[in-house]
CSV table of C-alpha atoms in Angstrom, one decimal:
chain,number,residue,atom,x,y,z
A,1,MET,CA,98.3,28.7,54.3
A,2,VAL,CA,96.1,30.9,55.9
A,3,MET,CA,95.5,31.9,51.6
A,4,LYS,CA,94.5,28.1,50.9
A,5,PHE,CA,92.4,27.5,53.9
A,6,THR,CA,90.7,30.9,52.9
A,7,HIS,CA,90.7,29.2,49.6
A,8,TYR,CA,88.9,26.1,50.3
A,9,TYR,CA,86.4,27.7,52.7
A,10,ILE,CA,85.1,30.0,49.9
A,11,ILE,CA,84.7,26.9,47.8
A,12,ALA,CA,82.8,25.2,50.5
A,13,CYS,CA,80.7,27.8,51.2
A,14,PHE,CA,79.5,28.6,47.4
A,15,SER,CA,78.7,24.4,47.2
A,16,ALA,CA,76.7,24.5,50.7
A,17,LEU,CA,74.6,27.3,49.1
A,18,PHE,CA,74.0,26.0,45.9
A,19,SER,CA,73.2,22.8,47.5
A,20,LEU,CA,70.3,24.8,49.8
A,21,ILE,CA,69.0,25.8,46.3
A,22,PRO,CA,66.4,22.8,45.6
A,23,PHE,CA,65.5,22.4,49.5
A,24,ALA,CA,64.5,26.2,49.5
A,25,GLY,CA,62.5,25.4,46.8
A,26,ALA,CA,61.0,22.3,47.9
A,27,ASN,CA,59.6,24.5,51.2
A,28,ALA,CA,58.2,27.2,49.9
A,29,GLN,CA,54.6,28.0,50.5
A,30,SER,CA,53.1,29.4,47.6
A,31,ARG,CA,54.1,30.1,43.8
A,32,LYS,CA,54.9,33.9,43.1
A,33,VAL,CA,54.3,36.0,40.1
A,34,MET,CA,57.1,34.9,38.0
A,35,ASN,CA,59.7,37.7,36.7
A,36,ARG,CA,60.5,37.7,33.0
A,37,PRO,CA,58.9,34.3,32.6
A,38,TYR,CA,59.8,33.9,28.5
A,39,ILE,CA,63.3,35.0,28.6
A,40,ASP,CA,64.9,31.3,28.5
A,41,GLN,CA,62.6,30.4,25.1
A,42,ARG,CA,64.3,33.1,23.1
A,43,LEU,CA,66.4,31.3,20.4
A,44,PHE,CA,69.4,33.8,21.6
A,45,HIS,CA,70.0,36.1,24.6
A,46,TYR,CA,73.2,38.0,25.8
A,47,GLY,CA,74.4,39.7,28.9
A,48,PHE,CA,77.7,40.9,30.4
A,49,LEU,CA,80.0,39.4,33.7
A,50,ALA,CA,82.0,40.4,36.4
A,51,GLY,CA,84.3,38.0,38.9
A,52,VAL,CA,87.3,37.1,40.4
A,53,HIS,CA,89.4,33.8,40.4
A,54,LEU,CA,92.3,32.1,41.6
A,55,GLN,CA,95.0,30.9,39.7
A,56,ASP,CA,97.1,27.7,40.4
A,57,ILE,CA,99.7,25.4,38.8
A,58,GLU,CA,100.3,21.7,39.1
A,59,LEU,CA,104.2,20.5,39.1
A,60,GLN,CA,105.3,16.9,38.3
A,61,GLN,CA,108.8,17.5,39.3
A,62,ASN,CA,111.4,14.9,38.9
A,63,GLY,CA,113.8,15.6,41.3
A,64,TYR,CA,116.7,16.3,38.8
A,65,VAL,CA,120.3,17.0,40.9
A,66,ASP,CA,122.4,19.0,38.9
A,67,ALA,CA,126.6,18.5,39.3
A,68,ASN,CA,126.8,20.5,42.4
A,69,GLY,CA,124.2,18.4,44.3
A,70,ASN,CA,121.2,21.5,43.7
A,71,GLN,CA,117.9,20.1,43.5
A,72,TRP,CA,115.1,22.6,43.8
A,73,TYR,CA,111.6,22.0,44.3
A,74,ALA,CA,108.6,24.6,43.1
A,75,GLU,CA,105.4,25.4,45.2
A,76,VAL,CA,102.4,27.8,45.2
A,77,PRO,CA,102.3,29.2,48.8
A,78,ASN,CA,99.5,31.4,48.1
A,79,TYR,CA,96.9,32.3,46.1
A,80,GLU,CA,96.1,36.1,44.6
A,81,PRO,CA,92.7,37.0,43.7
A,82,GLY,CA,92.5,38.3,40.0
A,83,PHE,CA,89.9,39.9,38.2
A,84,SER,CA,87.4,38.6,35.3
A,85,VAL,CA,85.6,40.4,32.6
A,86,GLY,CA,83.5,39.4,29.6
A,87,ILE,CA,80.2,38.7,27.5
A,88,LEU,CA,77.7,36.0,27.2
A,89,GLY,CA,75.7,34.8,24.3
A,90,GLU,CA,73.6,31.9,25.3
A,91,PHE,CA,71.9,29.7,22.3
A,92,TYR,CA,68.4,28.0,23.2
A,93,LEU,CA,68.4,23.9,22.5
A,94,THR,CA,66.1,22.6,24.6
A,95,LYS,CA,63.6,23.3,27.9
A,96,ASN,CA,66.7,22.2,30.0
A,97,LEU,CA,69.8,22.4,27.4
A,98,ALA,CA,71.3,25.5,26.2
A,99,LEU,CA,74.9,26.2,24.5
A,100,ARG,CA,76.8,28.9,25.8
A,101,VAL,CA,79.6,31.1,24.1
A,102,ILE,CA,81.7,33.1,27.0
A,103,PRO,CA,84.3,35.2,25.7
A,104,THR,CA,86.4,36.7,28.9
A,105,MET,CA,89.3,38.2,30.0
A,106,HIS,CA,91.2,36.9,33.3
A,107,PHE,CA,93.7,39.0,34.9
A,108,GLY,CA,95.8,37.2,37.3
A,109,THR,CA,99.0,36.3,39.1
A,110,LYS,CA,100.7,33.2,40.5
A,111,ASN,CA,103.2,33.2,42.8
A,112,LEU,CA,106.2,30.1,43.0
A,113,THR,CA,108.3,29.4,45.8
A,114,PHE,CA,111.5,27.3,44.9
A,115,ARG,CA,113.2,25.6,47.8
A,116,ASN,CA,116.8,24.0,47.5
A,117,GLU,CA,117.3,20.8,49.4
A,118,LEU,CA,120.7,20.9,49.9
A,119,ASN,CA,120.9,24.3,52.2
A,120,ALA,CA,117.3,25.6,52.3
A,121,GLU,CA,117.9,28.6,50.2
A,122,LYS,CA,114.7,30.2,48.5
A,123,GLN,CA,113.5,32.0,45.4
A,124,THR,CA,110.6,33.4,44.2
A,125,GLN,CA,109.3,33.9,41.1
A,126,THR,CA,105.4,35.9,40.3
A,127,ILE,CA,104.1,35.1,37.0
A,128,LYS,CA,101.3,37.6,35.9
A,129,SER,CA,98.9,36.6,33.3
A,130,THR,CA,96.1,38.3,31.0
A,131,TYR,CA,94.1,35.5,29.5
A,132,PHE,CA,91.6,35.9,26.2
A,133,SER,CA,89.8,32.8,26.8
A,134,VAL,CA,86.6,32.1,25.0
A,135,PRO,CA,84.6,29.1,26.6
A,136,VAL,CA,82.3,26.7,24.9
A,137,ASN,CA,79.9,25.4,27.4
A,138,ILE,CA,76.8,23.1,27.5
A,139,LYS,CA,74.4,24.1,30.2
A,140,PHE,CA,72.0,22.2,31.8
A,141,ALA,CA,69.0,23.6,33.9
A,142,GLY,CA,66.2,21.8,36.6
A,143,GLU,CA,62.7,23.0,36.5
A,144,ARG,CA,61.9,26.7,37.4
A,145,PHE,CA,60.3,27.3,40.6
A,146,ASN,CA,59.3,30.7,41.3
A,147,ASN,CA,62.0,33.1,40.5
A,148,TYR,CA,65.4,31.0,40.4
A,149,ARG,CA,66.4,28.2,38.4
A,150,PRO,CA,69.6,25.7,39.6
A,151,TYR,CA,71.8,24.4,36.8
A,152,ILE,CA,75.1,23.1,36.1
A,153,VAL,CA,77.6,23.6,33.0
A,154,ALA,CA,80.5,21.8,31.4
A,155,GLY,CA,82.6,22.3,28.3
A,156,VAL,CA,86.1,23.4,27.2
A,157,ASN,CA,87.7,26.9,27.4
A,158,PRO,CA,90.8,27.7,24.8
A,159,VAL,CA,92.7,30.2,26.0
A,160,LEU,CA,95.7,32.7,25.0
A,161,ASP,CA,97.9,34.3,27.2
A,162,LEU,CA,98.7,37.9,26.1
A,163,THR,CA,101.6,38.7,28.3
A,164,VAL,CA,103.9,35.9,28.1
A,165,LYS,CA,107.4,37.6,29.3
A,166,LYS,CA,110.5,35.8,29.6
A,167,GLN,CA,110.7,34.6,33.3
A,168,LYS,CA,113.8,33.4,35.0
A,169,GLN,CA,113.1,30.2,36.4
A,170,TYR,CA,109.8,29.5,34.7
A,171,LEU,CA,108.7,30.8,31.3
A,172,LEU,CA,105.3,29.4,30.6
A,173,THR,CA,103.3,29.0,27.2
A,174,ASN,CA,100.6,31.4,26.1
A,175,THR,CA,98.4,29.0,25.1
A,176,ASP,CA,96.3,26.2,26.8
A,177,CYS,CA,92.8,24.6,27.0
A,178,TYR,CA,90.8,24.4,29.9
A,179,LEU,CA,88.0,21.3,31.1
A,180,GLU,CA,85.3,23.3,32.5
A,181,LEU,CA,82.6,22.1,35.3
A,182,GLY,CA,80.4,24.3,37.3
A,183,LEU,CA,77.1,25.2,38.9
A,184,GLY,CA,74.6,27.8,39.3
A,185,CYS,CA,71.4,29.5,39.8
A,186,ASP,CA,69.3,31.7,37.6
A,187,PHE,CA,67.6,34.4,39.6
A,188,TYR,CA,65.0,36.2,38.0
A,189,LEU,CA,64.6,40.1,38.8
A,190,PRO,CA,61.9,42.1,37.5
A,191,TYR,CA,64.4,44.0,34.8
A,192,PHE,CA,67.1,41.4,34.4
A,193,LYS,CA,68.5,37.9,35.5
A,194,PHE,CA,71.1,37.9,38.0
A,195,ILE,CA,72.8,34.5,37.9
A,196,PRO,CA,75.9,33.2,40.4
A,197,GLU,CA,78.1,30.6,39.2
A,198,VAL,CA,81.7,29.0,40.5
A,199,LYS,CA,83.3,26.8,38.1
A,200,PHE,CA,86.7,24.5,38.2
A,201,LEU,CA,89.1,24.3,35.6
A,202,TYR,CA,91.6,22.0,34.4
A,203,GLY,CA,94.2,22.7,31.9
A,204,LEU,CA,94.7,19.9,29.3
A,205,SER,CA,98.4,21.3,28.2
A,206,ASN,CA,101.8,20.8,29.5
A,207,VAL,CA,102.4,24.7,29.9
A,208,ILE,CA,106.5,24.5,30.9
A,209,ASN,CA,108.2,26.0,28.3
A,210,LYS,CA,111.3,23.4,27.8
A,211,ASP,CA,113.2,25.2,25.3
A,212,ARG,CA,114.9,27.8,27.4
A,213,SER,CA,118.0,29.3,24.7
A,214,ASP,CA,116.9,32.6,26.1
A,215,ILE,CA,119.0,31.7,29.6
A,216,THR,CA,122.6,32.5,29.6
A,217,ASP,CA,123.2,31.4,33.0
A,218,GLU,CA,123.3,27.6,32.9
A,219,ALA,CA,122.7,27.8,36.8
A,220,GLN,CA,119.1,28.5,35.9
A,221,LEU,CA,118.4,25.9,33.8
A,222,ILE,CA,118.0,23.5,36.9
A,223,PHE,CA,114.8,24.6,37.5
A,224,THR,CA,113.1,23.9,33.7
A,225,GLN,CA,115.3,20.7,34.4
A,226,SER,CA,113.7,19.4,37.3
A,227,VAL,CA,110.1,19.7,36.4
A,228,ASP,CA,108.9,17.2,33.6
A,229,LYS,CA,105.3,18.7,33.3
A,230,ALA,CA,103.2,21.5,34.6
A,231,LYS,CA,99.1,22.1,34.7
A,232,SER,CA,97.6,25.2,35.1
A,233,LYS,CA,94.4,24.9,37.0
A,234,MET,CA,91.8,27.7,37.9
A,235,ILE,CA,88.8,28.7,39.9
A,236,VAL,CA,86.1,31.3,38.9
A,237,PHE,CA,83.7,33.2,40.9
A,238,THR,CA,81.2,34.8,38.2
A,239,PHE,CA,78.3,37.2,38.2
A,240,TYR,CA,76.2,37.0,35.3
A,241,PHE,CA,73.6,40.2,34.4
A,242,GLU,CA,71.4,39.1,31.6
């Protein structure tokens, strides 16, 4: 519960930070010397990124009960921050629009707790993931004021999990595709552009692998049978350097 509170607190802080950017610009007393004034007008520019993320999984459970009366429910009790690195390529479209391609690696973990409604027994499963993703985003930026420029992004993100392993309870597929929505701000420094960004990702695919021919203990099948769908979600906090 503490980690969940921290999770939402971080989101609120970032949202409040970005919401203050236009207000700060409106109250500025004078314009300053513009750093790197033509960087956004180049046909193509690139950079690299580093950041942290939180992985989640949304389970649609059906309340399946086996012959012994066992009924298991799963939840994500806490979140462990993961690490993200990648490169950014941005193509100029118009004064306010750009196309971004961002090959990225995400290294992270999902923790699941299973609870037996019959006797309150609990089991846990840790799923480690190494995602290779290639987000394609449209960036809509506001007007630049002095040395910052807020923006929003939206797009799709195909993902390949490079480390899928046989799991005791749930086995996840190795492919997915996310919808993305985020916001950030370009800060123009004398020698480079620094860009903090927060982005929300929602998976479109059912990532539970229902074919568990690898399981020899039939008692373990109740975990897969009790879930109809599972959708992945992520929140990514990124720092770009161009």
